[in-house]
Coordinates of C-alpha atoms in Angstrom, one line a residue:
Chain Q
M1 CA 0.2 0.2 0.0
V2 CA 2.5 2.1 1.1
N3 CA 5.2 1.0 -1.6
G4 CA 2.0 2.0 -4.4
F5 CA 1.3 5.2 -3.4
I6 CA 5.0 6.2 -3.5
Q7 CA 5.3 4.5 -6.5
A8 CA 2.4 6.8 -8.1
S9 CA 3.8 9.6 -6.2
Y10 CA 7.0 9.3 -8.6
F11 CA 5.4 8.7 -11.3
V12 CA 3.3 12.4 -11.3
V13 CA 6.7 13.9 -10.5
A14 CA 8.3 12.5 -13.2
V15 CA 5.6 13.8 -15.3
V16 CA 5.8 17.0 -13.4
F17 CA 9.6 17.7 -14.0
I18 CA 8.7 16.9 -17.9
L19 CA 6.1 19.8 -18.3
G20 CA 8.0 22.0 -16.2
L21 CA 10.7 21.3 -18.5
K22 CA 8.9 22.3 -21.2
A23 CA 7.3 25.2 -19.8
M24 CA 10.8 26.1 -19.1
S25 CA 11.4 26.8 -23.2
S26 CA 9.8 29.7 -23.4
P27 CA 10.2 33.3 -21.5
V28 CA 6.7 33.2 -20.5
T29 CA 5.5 30.3 -18.9
A30 CA 9.5 29.8 -17.7
R31 CA 9.7 30.4 -14.1
K32 CA 6.5 28.4 -13.8
G33 CA 8.0 25.7 -14.6
I34 CA 10.9 25.8 -12.3
V35 CA 8.6 26.4 -9.7
W36 CA 6.6 22.8 -10.8
A37 CA 9.4 21.2 -10.9
G38 CA 10.8 22.6 -7.3
Y39 CA 7.1 21.6 -5.8
A40 CA 8.2 18.2 -7.1
M41 CA 11.4 17.8 -5.6
V42 CA 10.1 18.5 -2.5
A43 CA 7.3 15.8 -3.0
A44 CA 10.0 13.2 -4.2
T45 CA 11.8 13.9 -0.7
V46 CA 9.0 13.7 1.5
V47 CA 7.3 10.3 0.0
T48 CA 10.3 9.0 -0.1
F49 CA 11.3 9.0 4.2
F50 CA 7.9 6.5 4.0
T51 CA 10.4 4.0 1.8
P52 CA 9.5 0.9 3.8
G53 CA 12.7 -0.3 5.5
M54 CA 14.0 3.4 6.1
G55 CA 17.0 3.5 8.6
N56 CA 19.3 6.1 9.4
V57 CA 16.8 9.3 9.2
G58 CA 18.9 11.6 11.7
L59 CA 21.7 10.9 9.5
M60 CA 19.7 11.3 6.4
V61 CA 18.1 14.5 7.5
L62 CA 21.3 16.1 8.8
A63 CA 22.9 15.6 5.2
I64 CA 20.2 17.0 3.3
V65 CA 20.1 20.3 5.9
S66 CA 23.6 20.7 5.8
G67 CA 23.5 20.3 1.8
G68 CA 20.6 22.0 0.7
A69 CA 21.7 24.9 3.1
V70 CA 24.9 25.4 1.7
A71 CA 23.9 25.0 -1.7
W72 CA 21.0 27.3 -1.0
W73 CA 23.4 30.6 0.6
S74 CA 26.1 29.9 -2.3
G75 CA 23.1 30.4 -4.7
K76 CA 21.6 33.3 -3.3
T77 CA 25.1 34.4 -2.9
V78 CA 26.3 34.3 -6.2
K79 CA 27.0 37.3 -8.9
M80 CA 24.9 36.8 -11.9
T81 CA 28.0 37.1 -14.2
D82 CA 29.3 33.9 -11.7
M83 CA 26.4 31.7 -12.9
P84 CA 28.2 29.3 -15.0
Q85 CA 30.8 28.5 -12.5
M86 CA 28.2 27.4 -10.2
V87 CA 26.0 25.6 -12.5
A88 CA 29.3 23.6 -13.0
I89 CA 29.6 22.8 -9.3
Y90 CA 26.2 21.9 -8.5
N91 CA 26.5 19.8 -11.6
G92 CA 29.4 18.0 -10.5
M93 CA 27.8 17.4 -7.1
G94 CA 25.1 15.8 -8.9
G95 CA 27.6 13.2 -10.4
G96 CA 29.1 12.9 -7.1
A97 CA 25.8 12.0 -5.5
A98 CA 25.5 9.0 -8.3
A99 CA 29.1 7.9 -7.9
A100 CA 28.4 7.8 -4.4
I101 CA 25.4 5.6 -4.7
A102 CA 26.8 3.0 -7.0
A103 CA 29.8 2.8 -4.4
L104 CA 27.3 2.0 -1.9
E105 CA 25.4 -0.6 -3.6
F106 CA 29.1 -2.2 -4.1
A107 CA 30.2 -1.9 -0.5
R108 CA 26.6 -3.3 0.4
G109 CA 26.9 -6.4 -2.2
E110 CA 23.5 -5.2 -3.4
V111 CA 24.7 -5.0 -7.2
H112 CA 22.9 -8.0 -8.7
G113 CA 22.9 -10.1 -12.5
P114 CA 25.3 -8.4 -15.5
V115 CA 23.2 -5.8 -16.3
A116 CA 22.3 -3.5 -13.3
A117 CA 26.4 -4.1 -13.0
T118 CA 27.2 -3.2 -15.8
L119 CA 24.7 0.4 -15.8
A120 CA 25.9 0.2 -11.8
V121 CA 29.6 0.7 -13.3
L122 CA 28.9 2.4 -16.4
G123 CA 27.1 5.8 -13.7
A124 CA 30.0 5.6 -11.2
L125 CA 32.6 5.7 -14.3
I126 CA 30.3 9.0 -15.8
G127 CA 29.2 10.3 -12.4
S128 CA 33.0 10.3 -11.1
V129 CA 34.0 12.2 -14.3
A130 CA 31.4 14.5 -14.3
F131 CA 32.1 15.3 -10.9
S132 CA 35.9 16.3 -10.6
G133 CA 36.1 17.8 -14.1
S134 CA 33.2 19.9 -12.9
C135 CA 35.8 20.8 -9.7
I136 CA 38.5 21.3 -12.3
A137 CA 35.5 23.6 -14.7
F138 CA 34.7 25.7 -11.5
A139 CA 38.1 26.7 -10.3
K140 CA 39.4 27.5 -13.6
L141 CA 35.6 29.9 -14.4
Q142 CA 36.6 31.2 -10.7
G143 CA 40.1 31.7 -11.2
I144 CA 41.4 29.8 -9.1
M145 CA 43.0 27.6 -12.1
Q146 CA 44.5 30.6 -13.8
K147 CA 46.4 27.8 -16.6
A148 CA 45.2 25.7 -19.3
W149 CA 47.8 22.6 -18.8
R150 CA 48.5 19.7 -21.1
L151 CA 50.8 16.7 -20.1
P152 CA 52.9 15.4 -23.0
A153 CA 51.3 12.8 -24.7
Q154 CA 47.6 14.2 -23.6
N155 CA 45.7 12.1 -25.8
Q156 CA 47.1 8.9 -25.3
V157 CA 46.9 9.6 -21.3
N158 CA 43.5 10.4 -21.9
I159 CA 42.8 6.9 -23.9
A160 CA 45.3 4.7 -21.7
L161 CA 43.5 6.1 -18.2
A162 CA 40.0 5.3 -19.5
A163 CA 41.2 1.4 -20.8
V164 CA 42.4 0.9 -17.1
A165 CA 38.7 2.3 -15.8
V166 CA 37.0 0.4 -17.9
L167 CA 38.7 -2.5 -17.4
L168 CA 38.3 -2.2 -13.6
G169 CA 35.1 -1.8 -14.0
L170 CA 35.1 -5.4 -16.3
G171 CA 36.4 -7.2 -13.1
I172 CA 33.9 -5.4 -10.7
I173 CA 31.3 -6.6 -13.1
M174 CA 32.6 -9.9 -13.2
S175 CA 32.9 -10.9 -9.9
D176 CA 30.1 -11.5 -7.8
T177 CA 31.4 -9.2 -5.0
P178 CA 33.7 -6.9 -6.2
A179 CA 37.0 -6.4 -4.2
S180 CA 36.9 -3.3 -2.1
F181 CA 40.5 -2.3 -3.4
L182 CA 39.2 -3.0 -6.7
V183 CA 36.1 -1.1 -6.1
V184 CA 38.5 1.7 -4.5
L185 CA 40.8 1.9 -7.4
F186 CA 38.3 2.0 -9.9
F187 CA 37.0 5.5 -8.6
I188 CA 40.3 6.7 -8.1
V189 CA 41.0 6.2 -12.0
A190 CA 37.7 7.8 -12.6
L191 CA 38.3 10.6 -10.8
A192 CA 41.6 11.2 -11.9
L193 CA 40.1 11.1 -16.1
G194 CA 37.9 13.4 -15.3
V195 CA 40.9 15.8 -13.9
I196 CA 43.4 14.6 -17.2
L197 CA 40.1 15.3 -19.5
T198 CA 39.3 18.8 -18.2
S199 CA 42.2 20.6 -17.6
P200 CA 43.9 21.1 -21.2
I201 CA 40.9 22.7 -21.9
G202 CA 40.5 26.4 -22.2
G203 CA 38.2 29.1 -20.9
A204 CA 36.2 29.8 -24.5
D205 CA 35.7 26.0 -25.1
M206 CA 34.2 25.9 -21.4
P207 CA 30.7 26.3 -21.4
V208 CA 30.6 23.0 -24.3
V209 CA 32.6 21.1 -21.5
I210 CA 30.2 22.3 -18.5
S211 CA 26.8 21.2 -21.0
L212 CA 28.7 17.9 -21.5
L213 CA 29.1 17.3 -18.2
N214 CA 25.9 18.3 -17.1
A215 CA 24.3 15.7 -19.6
F216 CA 27.0 12.7 -18.2
T217 CA 25.6 13.3 -14.8
G218 CA 21.8 12.8 -16.2
L219 CA 23.2 9.6 -17.8
A220 CA 24.9 8.9 -14.5
V221 CA 21.4 9.3 -12.8
G222 CA 19.4 7.6 -15.2
F223 CA 21.7 4.5 -14.8
E224 CA 22.0 4.5 -11.0
G225 CA 17.7 4.7 -11.8
Y226 CA 17.8 1.2 -12.7
V227 CA 20.1 -0.4 -10.4
L228 CA 17.6 0.8 -7.8
G229 CA 14.4 0.0 -9.4
N230 CA 13.6 3.9 -9.5
P231 CA 11.8 5.1 -12.7
A232 CA 11.7 8.5 -11.1
L233 CA 15.3 8.3 -11.2
I234 CA 15.4 6.5 -15.1
V235 CA 13.0 9.3 -16.3
A236 CA 14.7 12.5 -15.2
G237 CA 17.8 11.5 -15.6
I238 CA 17.6 10.4 -19.4
V239 CA 15.9 13.3 -20.4
V240 CA 18.1 15.7 -19.1
G241 CA 21.1 13.2 -20.6
A242 CA 19.8 13.4 -24.1
S243 CA 18.5 17.6 -23.3
G244 CA 22.2 18.1 -22.4
T245 CA 23.7 16.3 -25.7
L246 CA 21.4 17.9 -28.0
L247 CA 22.2 21.5 -25.8
T248 CA 26.1 20.2 -25.6
Q249 CA 25.8 19.9 -29.7
L250 CA 24.0 23.7 -30.4
M251 CA 26.6 24.9 -28.3
A252 CA 29.5 23.4 -30.5
K253 CA 28.1 24.1 -33.6
A254 CA 27.5 27.8 -32.7
M255 CA 32.0 28.2 -32.3
N256 CA 32.3 26.1 -35.0
R257 CA 34.0 23.2 -32.7
P258 CA 33.5 19.8 -33.0
I259 CA 32.9 18.3 -29.6
T260 CA 35.8 15.9 -30.1
N261 CA 37.7 18.9 -31.4
V262 CA 37.1 20.5 -27.6
I263 CA 38.0 17.5 -26.0
F264 CA 40.9 16.6 -27.6
T265 CA 42.9 19.9 -29.4
P266 CA 42.3 22.6 -27.2
L267 CA 42.2 26.1 -29.2
T268 CA 44.9 27.9 -28.0
G269 CA 46.8 31.2 -30.2
A270 CA 50.3 29.7 -29.3
A271 CA 49.5 26.2 -30.5
S272 CA 47.4 26.7 -33.8
G273 CA 50.0 29.5 -34.7
G274 CA 47.8 30.0 -38.0
G275 CA 46.2 33.3 -38.9
E276 CA 47.9 35.8 -41.4
A277 CA 49.4 38.8 -40.1
V278 CA 47.1 41.9 -39.7
E279 CA 48.3 44.9 -42.1
G280 CA 47.1 48.5 -40.7
T281 CA 46.5 50.8 -37.7
M282 CA 43.9 50.6 -34.7
K283 CA 42.6 54.0 -34.6
E284 CA 41.6 55.7 -31.4
F285 CA 38.1 57.5 -30.6
S286 CA 37.2 60.1 -27.8
S287 CA 34.0 59.4 -25.9
L288 CA 32.4 62.5 -27.5
D289 CA 33.4 61.6 -30.9
A290 CA 31.6 58.1 -29.9
A291 CA 28.7 59.9 -28.6
S292 CA 27.9 62.2 -31.5
V293 CA 28.4 59.4 -34.2
M294 CA 26.0 57.1 -32.2
R295 CA 23.1 60.4 -31.4
Y296 CA 22.9 61.4 -35.0
A297 CA 22.8 58.0 -36.2
S298 CA 19.5 56.2 -37.0
K299 CA 20.6 52.7 -36.3
V300 CA 22.8 51.1 -33.2
I301 CA 23.4 47.8 -32.9
I302 CA 25.4 46.8 -29.7
V303 CA 27.3 43.7 -29.8
P304 CA 28.0 42.9 -25.9
G305 CA 30.5 40.2 -25.0
Y306 CA 32.0 38.7 -21.8
G307 CA 33.8 42.1 -21.3
M308 CA 31.3 44.1 -20.8
A309 CA 29.7 41.6 -18.1
V310 CA 32.7 41.5 -16.4
A311 CA 33.2 45.6 -15.8
G312 CA 29.3 45.0 -14.6
A313 CA 28.6 47.5 -17.4
Q314 CA 25.6 46.1 -18.5
H315 CA 23.2 48.8 -16.6
K316 CA 25.1 51.4 -17.9
V317 CA 24.8 50.1 -21.8
W318 CA 21.2 49.9 -21.4
E319 CA 21.1 53.5 -19.9
M320 CA 22.9 54.8 -22.8
A321 CA 20.6 52.9 -25.1
Q322 CA 17.4 54.7 -23.7
L323 CA 18.5 57.8 -23.7
L324 CA 19.8 57.2 -27.6
E325 CA 16.2 56.1 -28.5
E326 CA 14.5 59.1 -26.4
G327 CA 16.2 60.7 -29.1
G328 CA 15.1 58.7 -32.0
V329 CA 17.6 56.5 -32.6
E330 CA 17.0 53.2 -33.4
V331 CA 19.0 50.6 -30.6
V332 CA 19.1 47.0 -30.7
F333 CA 20.8 44.2 -28.9
A334 CA 22.9 41.4 -31.2
I335 CA 24.1 38.3 -29.3
H336 CA 26.0 35.8 -30.3
P337 CA 25.3 32.3 -29.6
V338 CA 28.5 31.6 -27.0
A339 CA 28.6 35.6 -25.9
G340 CA 29.3 35.6 -22.2
R341 CA 30.2 32.2 -20.8
M342 CA 27.3 29.6 -21.5
P343 CA 24.6 30.2 -24.8
G344 CA 22.2 32.4 -23.2
H345 CA 24.0 33.8 -20.4
M346 CA 24.6 37.3 -22.0
N347 CA 21.1 37.7 -22.6
V348 CA 20.8 36.8 -18.9
L349 CA 22.4 39.1 -17.4
L350 CA 21.1 41.9 -20.0
A351 CA 17.9 40.9 -18.2
E352 CA 19.4 41.4 -15.1
A353 CA 19.9 45.1 -16.1
G354 CA 16.2 46.0 -17.5
V355 CA 16.8 45.0 -21.1
P356 CA 13.5 43.6 -22.5
Y357 CA 14.0 40.6 -24.9
D358 CA 12.2 42.1 -28.0
K359 CA 15.3 44.3 -28.1
I360 CA 17.5 41.5 -28.3
F361 CA 18.5 39.5 -31.3
D362 CA 20.1 36.2 -32.3
L363 CA 22.9 36.0 -34.9
E364 CA 20.9 34.4 -37.7
E365 CA 17.8 37.9 -37.2
I366 CA 21.1 40.5 -37.1
N367 CA 23.3 39.4 -39.1
A368 CA 21.7 41.2 -42.4
D369 CA 20.7 44.7 -40.4
F370 CA 24.3 45.2 -40.0
A371 CA 24.6 46.6 -43.5
Q372 CA 22.2 48.6 -42.6
A373 CA 22.9 49.9 -39.5
D374 CA 24.8 53.2 -39.1
V375 CA 27.0 52.2 -36.0
A376 CA 28.0 48.5 -34.5
L377 CA 29.2 49.8 -30.9
V378 CA 31.1 46.5 -29.5
I379 CA 31.5 46.4 -26.3
G380 CA 34.1 43.7 -24.7
A381 CA 33.4 41.1 -27.6
N382 CA 36.5 39.9 -29.6
D383 CA 36.4 36.7 -31.7
V384 CA 32.5 36.9 -31.7
V385 CA 32.9 39.5 -34.3
N386 CA 36.8 39.1 -35.9
P387 CA 36.0 38.8 -39.8
V388 CA 39.0 36.3 -40.8
A389 CA 36.8 33.6 -39.2
R390 CA 34.9 34.7 -43.0
T391 CA 37.3 35.2 -44.8
D392 CA 41.3 33.7 -43.9
K393 CA 41.2 29.6 -44.1
S394 CA 44.6 29.5 -42.2
S395 CA 42.9 31.0 -39.2
P396 CA 42.3 28.8 -36.3
I397 CA 38.7 30.1 -36.4
Y398 CA 38.0 30.2 -39.4
G399 CA 34.5 28.9 -40.1
M400 CA 32.9 29.8 -37.1
P401 CA 30.0 31.8 -37.5
I402 CA 30.5 35.6 -36.6
L403 CA 28.3 38.8 -36.1
N404 CA 29.3 41.0 -39.2
A405 CA 29.8 44.3 -37.4
D406 CA 32.4 45.2 -39.7
M407 CA 29.7 45.5 -42.4
A408 CA 28.4 47.9 -40.7
Q409 CA 29.1 51.8 -41.5
N410 CA 31.3 52.9 -38.1
V411 CA 32.3 50.6 -36.1
I412 CA 33.3 51.5 -32.5
V413 CA 35.4 48.8 -30.3
V414 CA 34.8 49.6 -26.6
K415 CA 38.2 47.8 -25.4
R416 CA 40.4 47.9 -22.2
G417 CA 43.5 47.8 -24.1
K418 CA 45.6 46.3 -27.8
G419 CA 45.9 43.4 -27.5
A420 CA 44.4 39.8 -28.6
G421 CA 41.1 38.0 -27.4
Y422 CA 40.2 34.7 -25.7
S423 CA 41.5 33.0 -27.7
G424 CA 44.8 35.3 -28.6
I425 CA 43.7 35.5 -32.4
E426 CA 44.1 39.1 -33.4
N427 CA 41.3 41.0 -34.8
A428 CA 41.2 42.3 -38.5
L429 CA 38.2 44.3 -37.4
F430 CA 40.2 46.5 -34.8
Y431 CA 42.3 47.4 -38.2
K432 CA 39.6 48.0 -40.5
D433 CA 38.8 51.8 -42.4
N434 CA 35.6 52.0 -40.6
C435 CA 36.5 51.2 -37.2
R436 CA 37.2 52.9 -34.2
M437 CA 38.9 52.1 -31.3
L438 CA 37.3 53.6 -27.3
Y439 CA 39.9 52.6 -24.9
G440 CA 38.9 51.8 -21.6
S441 CA 37.0 49.9 -19.1
A442 CA 33.5 50.1 -20.6
Q443 CA 31.9 50.6 -17.6
Q444 CA 34.3 54.7 -17.7
A445 CA 34.1 54.6 -21.2
I446 CA 29.9 54.1 -21.4
G447 CA 29.5 56.6 -18.6
E448 CA 31.2 59.1 -20.4
V449 CA 29.3 58.5 -23.3
I450 CA 26.4 58.8 -21.8
Q451 CA 27.7 62.5 -20.4
H452 CA 28.4 63.4 -23.4
V453 CA 25.1 62.2 -25.5
K454 CA 23.0 64.2 -22.4
A455 CA 25.5 67.5 -23.5
L456 CA 24.7 67.2 -26.6
E457 CA 20.7 67.3 -26.2
A458 CA 20.8 69.9 -23.6
Chain L
M1 CA 12.6 -4.0 -13.8
E2 CA 12.2 -6.0 -16.6
G3 CA 15.4 -5.4 -18.9
F4 CA 12.7 -4.6 -21.9
A5 CA 11.0 -2.5 -19.7
A6 CA 13.8 -0.4 -19.1
I7 CA 14.6 -0.1 -22.0
Y8 CA 11.5 1.1 -23.5
I9 CA 11.7 3.4 -20.8
F10 CA 15.4 4.9 -21.6
M11 CA 14.6 4.9 -25.1
L12 CA 11.1 7.3 -24.7
A13 CA 12.7 9.2 -22.3
A14 CA 15.7 10.2 -24.3
F15 CA 13.7 11.1 -27.3
T16 CA 11.4 13.2 -24.8
G17 CA 14.3 15.1 -23.8
Y18 CA 15.7 15.8 -27.1
E19 CA 12.3 17.2 -28.0
V20 CA 11.4 18.9 -25.0
I21 CA 14.7 21.0 -25.5
S22 CA 14.3 21.4 -29.5
R23 CA 12.0 24.5 -29.5
V24 CA 14.0 26.2 -26.7
P25 CA 15.2 29.6 -27.9
V26 CA 19.2 30.7 -27.8
I27 CA 17.9 33.0 -24.9
L28 CA 17.0 30.5 -22.7
H29 CA 19.3 28.1 -23.1
T30 CA 21.6 28.9 -20.0
P31 CA 18.8 29.5 -17.5
L32 CA 17.2 25.5 -18.9
M33 CA 20.9 24.1 -18.7
S34 CA 20.4 25.2 -15.1
G35 CA 17.0 23.6 -14.7
S36 CA 17.8 20.5 -16.6
N37 CA 20.8 20.6 -13.9
F38 CA 18.3 20.8 -11.1
V39 CA 16.2 18.2 -12.3
H40 CA 19.0 15.6 -12.2
G41 CA 18.9 16.3 -8.8
V42 CA 16.6 13.9 -8.5
V43 CA 19.6 12.1 -7.5
L44 CA 18.3 12.9 -4.3
V45 CA 15.9 10.1 -3.8
G46 CA 18.5 7.5 -4.8
A47 CA 20.7 8.7 -2.3
M48 CA 18.0 8.5 0.4
V49 CA 17.5 4.8 -0.5
V50 CA 20.6 3.7 -0.1
L51 CA 21.4 5.8 2.7
G52 CA 18.2 4.4 4.6
H53 CA 19.2 0.7 3.5
A54 CA 22.8 0.9 4.5
D55 CA 24.4 -1.0 7.6
S56 CA 24.1 1.4 10.3
N57 CA 27.2 -0.1 11.8
D58 CA 29.7 0.3 9.3
P59 CA 30.8 3.3 9.5
V60 CA 32.2 2.9 5.6
Q61 CA 28.4 2.7 4.4
L62 CA 27.3 5.6 6.4
A63 CA 30.0 7.5 5.2
I64 CA 29.7 7.1 1.6
G65 CA 26.1 7.0 1.9
F66 CA 26.2 11.0 4.0
V67 CA 28.3 12.2 1.2
A68 CA 25.3 10.5 -1.7
V69 CA 22.7 12.8 0.4
F70 CA 24.7 16.0 0.8
L71 CA 25.4 16.0 -2.9
G72 CA 22.5 15.3 -3.9
A73 CA 20.6 17.8 -1.8
A74 CA 23.4 20.2 -2.6
N75 CA 22.4 19.6 -6.4
A76 CA 18.8 20.0 -5.6
A77 CA 19.2 22.9 -3.8
G78 CA 21.7 25.2 -6.0
G79 CA 20.2 24.4 -9.2
Y80 CA 16.7 25.4 -7.9
V81 CA 17.8 28.7 -6.5
V82 CA 20.2 29.6 -9.4
T83 CA 17.8 28.7 -12.2
E84 CA 14.6 30.5 -10.2
R85 CA 16.9 33.6 -10.1
M86 CA 17.5 33.3 -13.4
L87 CA 14.2 33.2 -14.8
A88 CA 12.7 35.6 -12.1
M89 CA 14.7 38.5 -14.4
F90 CA 12.8 36.9 -17.6
K91 CA 9.4 37.7 -15.2
G92 CA 9.2 42.0 -16.2
G93 CA 11.0 41.7 -19.6
N94 CA 8.0 40.5 -21.4
K95 CA 6.0 44.4 -21.4
K96 CA 6.5 45.5 -24.9
Q97 CA 8.0 48.7 -25.2
G98 CA 6.9 51.8 -27.8
G99 CA 9.3 52.7 -30.9
A100 CA 11.2 50.8 -33.1

């Protein structure tokens, strides 16, 4: 009776999760979606306490309260620009939980049959990789780990470690009651694999990696759900595994970096060495010049990049855009799929500043409009507007879809200083005849522009 | 669980996941990734079940179970808070503004 009620509850929970994810696919219903899913999670947690034969309840409550409180507090206090690493670390924790479930099932000798054993081992392997990999991703985005490092013969080491993990896993599957040293060794190798796989990956590829690890955790949870005979875990885990895989593909496509390239041949200016030298000089612009050009333009397209977010300038930029609009200038925002650190990250940051989303356009929607724009204002973006991606076959970013900011009548680039972008590649846009550089931090440069625009109005 | 029934569940869930996300606009990709991150926080339920059945005289089992529940709870709670904060920003954004 109790069991039937619990099973029915899990069924409803699984349905609500799927409906919640569906609701999250439209801006109008998105917030409802997460709230529904939240209620479902609470319900699932509560009914689980009534599972027949549950012991260690005190310890369990302690773990839920402490784990939940730490995450709740850190999630509430984190800055919006730091969201990607928080998603990474919470995801890693889920992977770790899935791996720990497998570990405990092995310790209890509760994994029966070759199918369950195989899925338990796979879930443990994937979960461990997601855990340690996400910790590295967090450390990198948080700035704790500055440099990407590569082992000599990195790919061979990856393959060797993966092979060892698979062999140890096979050993566990084969034996009825696996020896504990075998299980411990397996987890050590799996965790090491996550570290070694993620360490050489550079910052620009990080969103793809986080998304991939998110899909990994989903799979691991689904597999452990099979081992535990819990359909709610299977459905939720596999749904996330599939959607995460699709999302990863979308991101990788947006960057023109196949997933295998992201993992096996990290993008760095030094390593690639390709790309022709760029001719010409960069021409400087004052904030007064920038203000007048934009004030008397009829259409301005703003291209924000991560540099703007780091400077926390999105509020100032929106203030300037509103000011220009009052003067009759049409102002829109063009967002590259990988602007920010994750797809859609820039949209979130602009939404935080109060920019309505009907002013925000995707690459496909807006690229043709640059030719009709009087000004393209590039703020803290670099590689995503580099025209060599269209023209220079030898460049490492050749073929990456870019925003055609160079097609606008005038291009104004707000930049902290001279120097190459995140990938270390020179930007040919900065040397073009229609391009002017406005040096300074985004916050301060846009602030000055606002003053000048106000002065022009007076 | 019957082997084949489970395979059907895996397959249908995979298609569902693919379909659910395939109509998501780019602006919601980050919140959606975060939201799906929250959904796999249901691993908490599995962690609770294994800790609940762990041998209460075996400190190793209890430690692993505690870690599992702690991490699962953190995944669920953190995933929820972060997603909710991001999506809350879209609330006011819906109003159409005049002009171009």
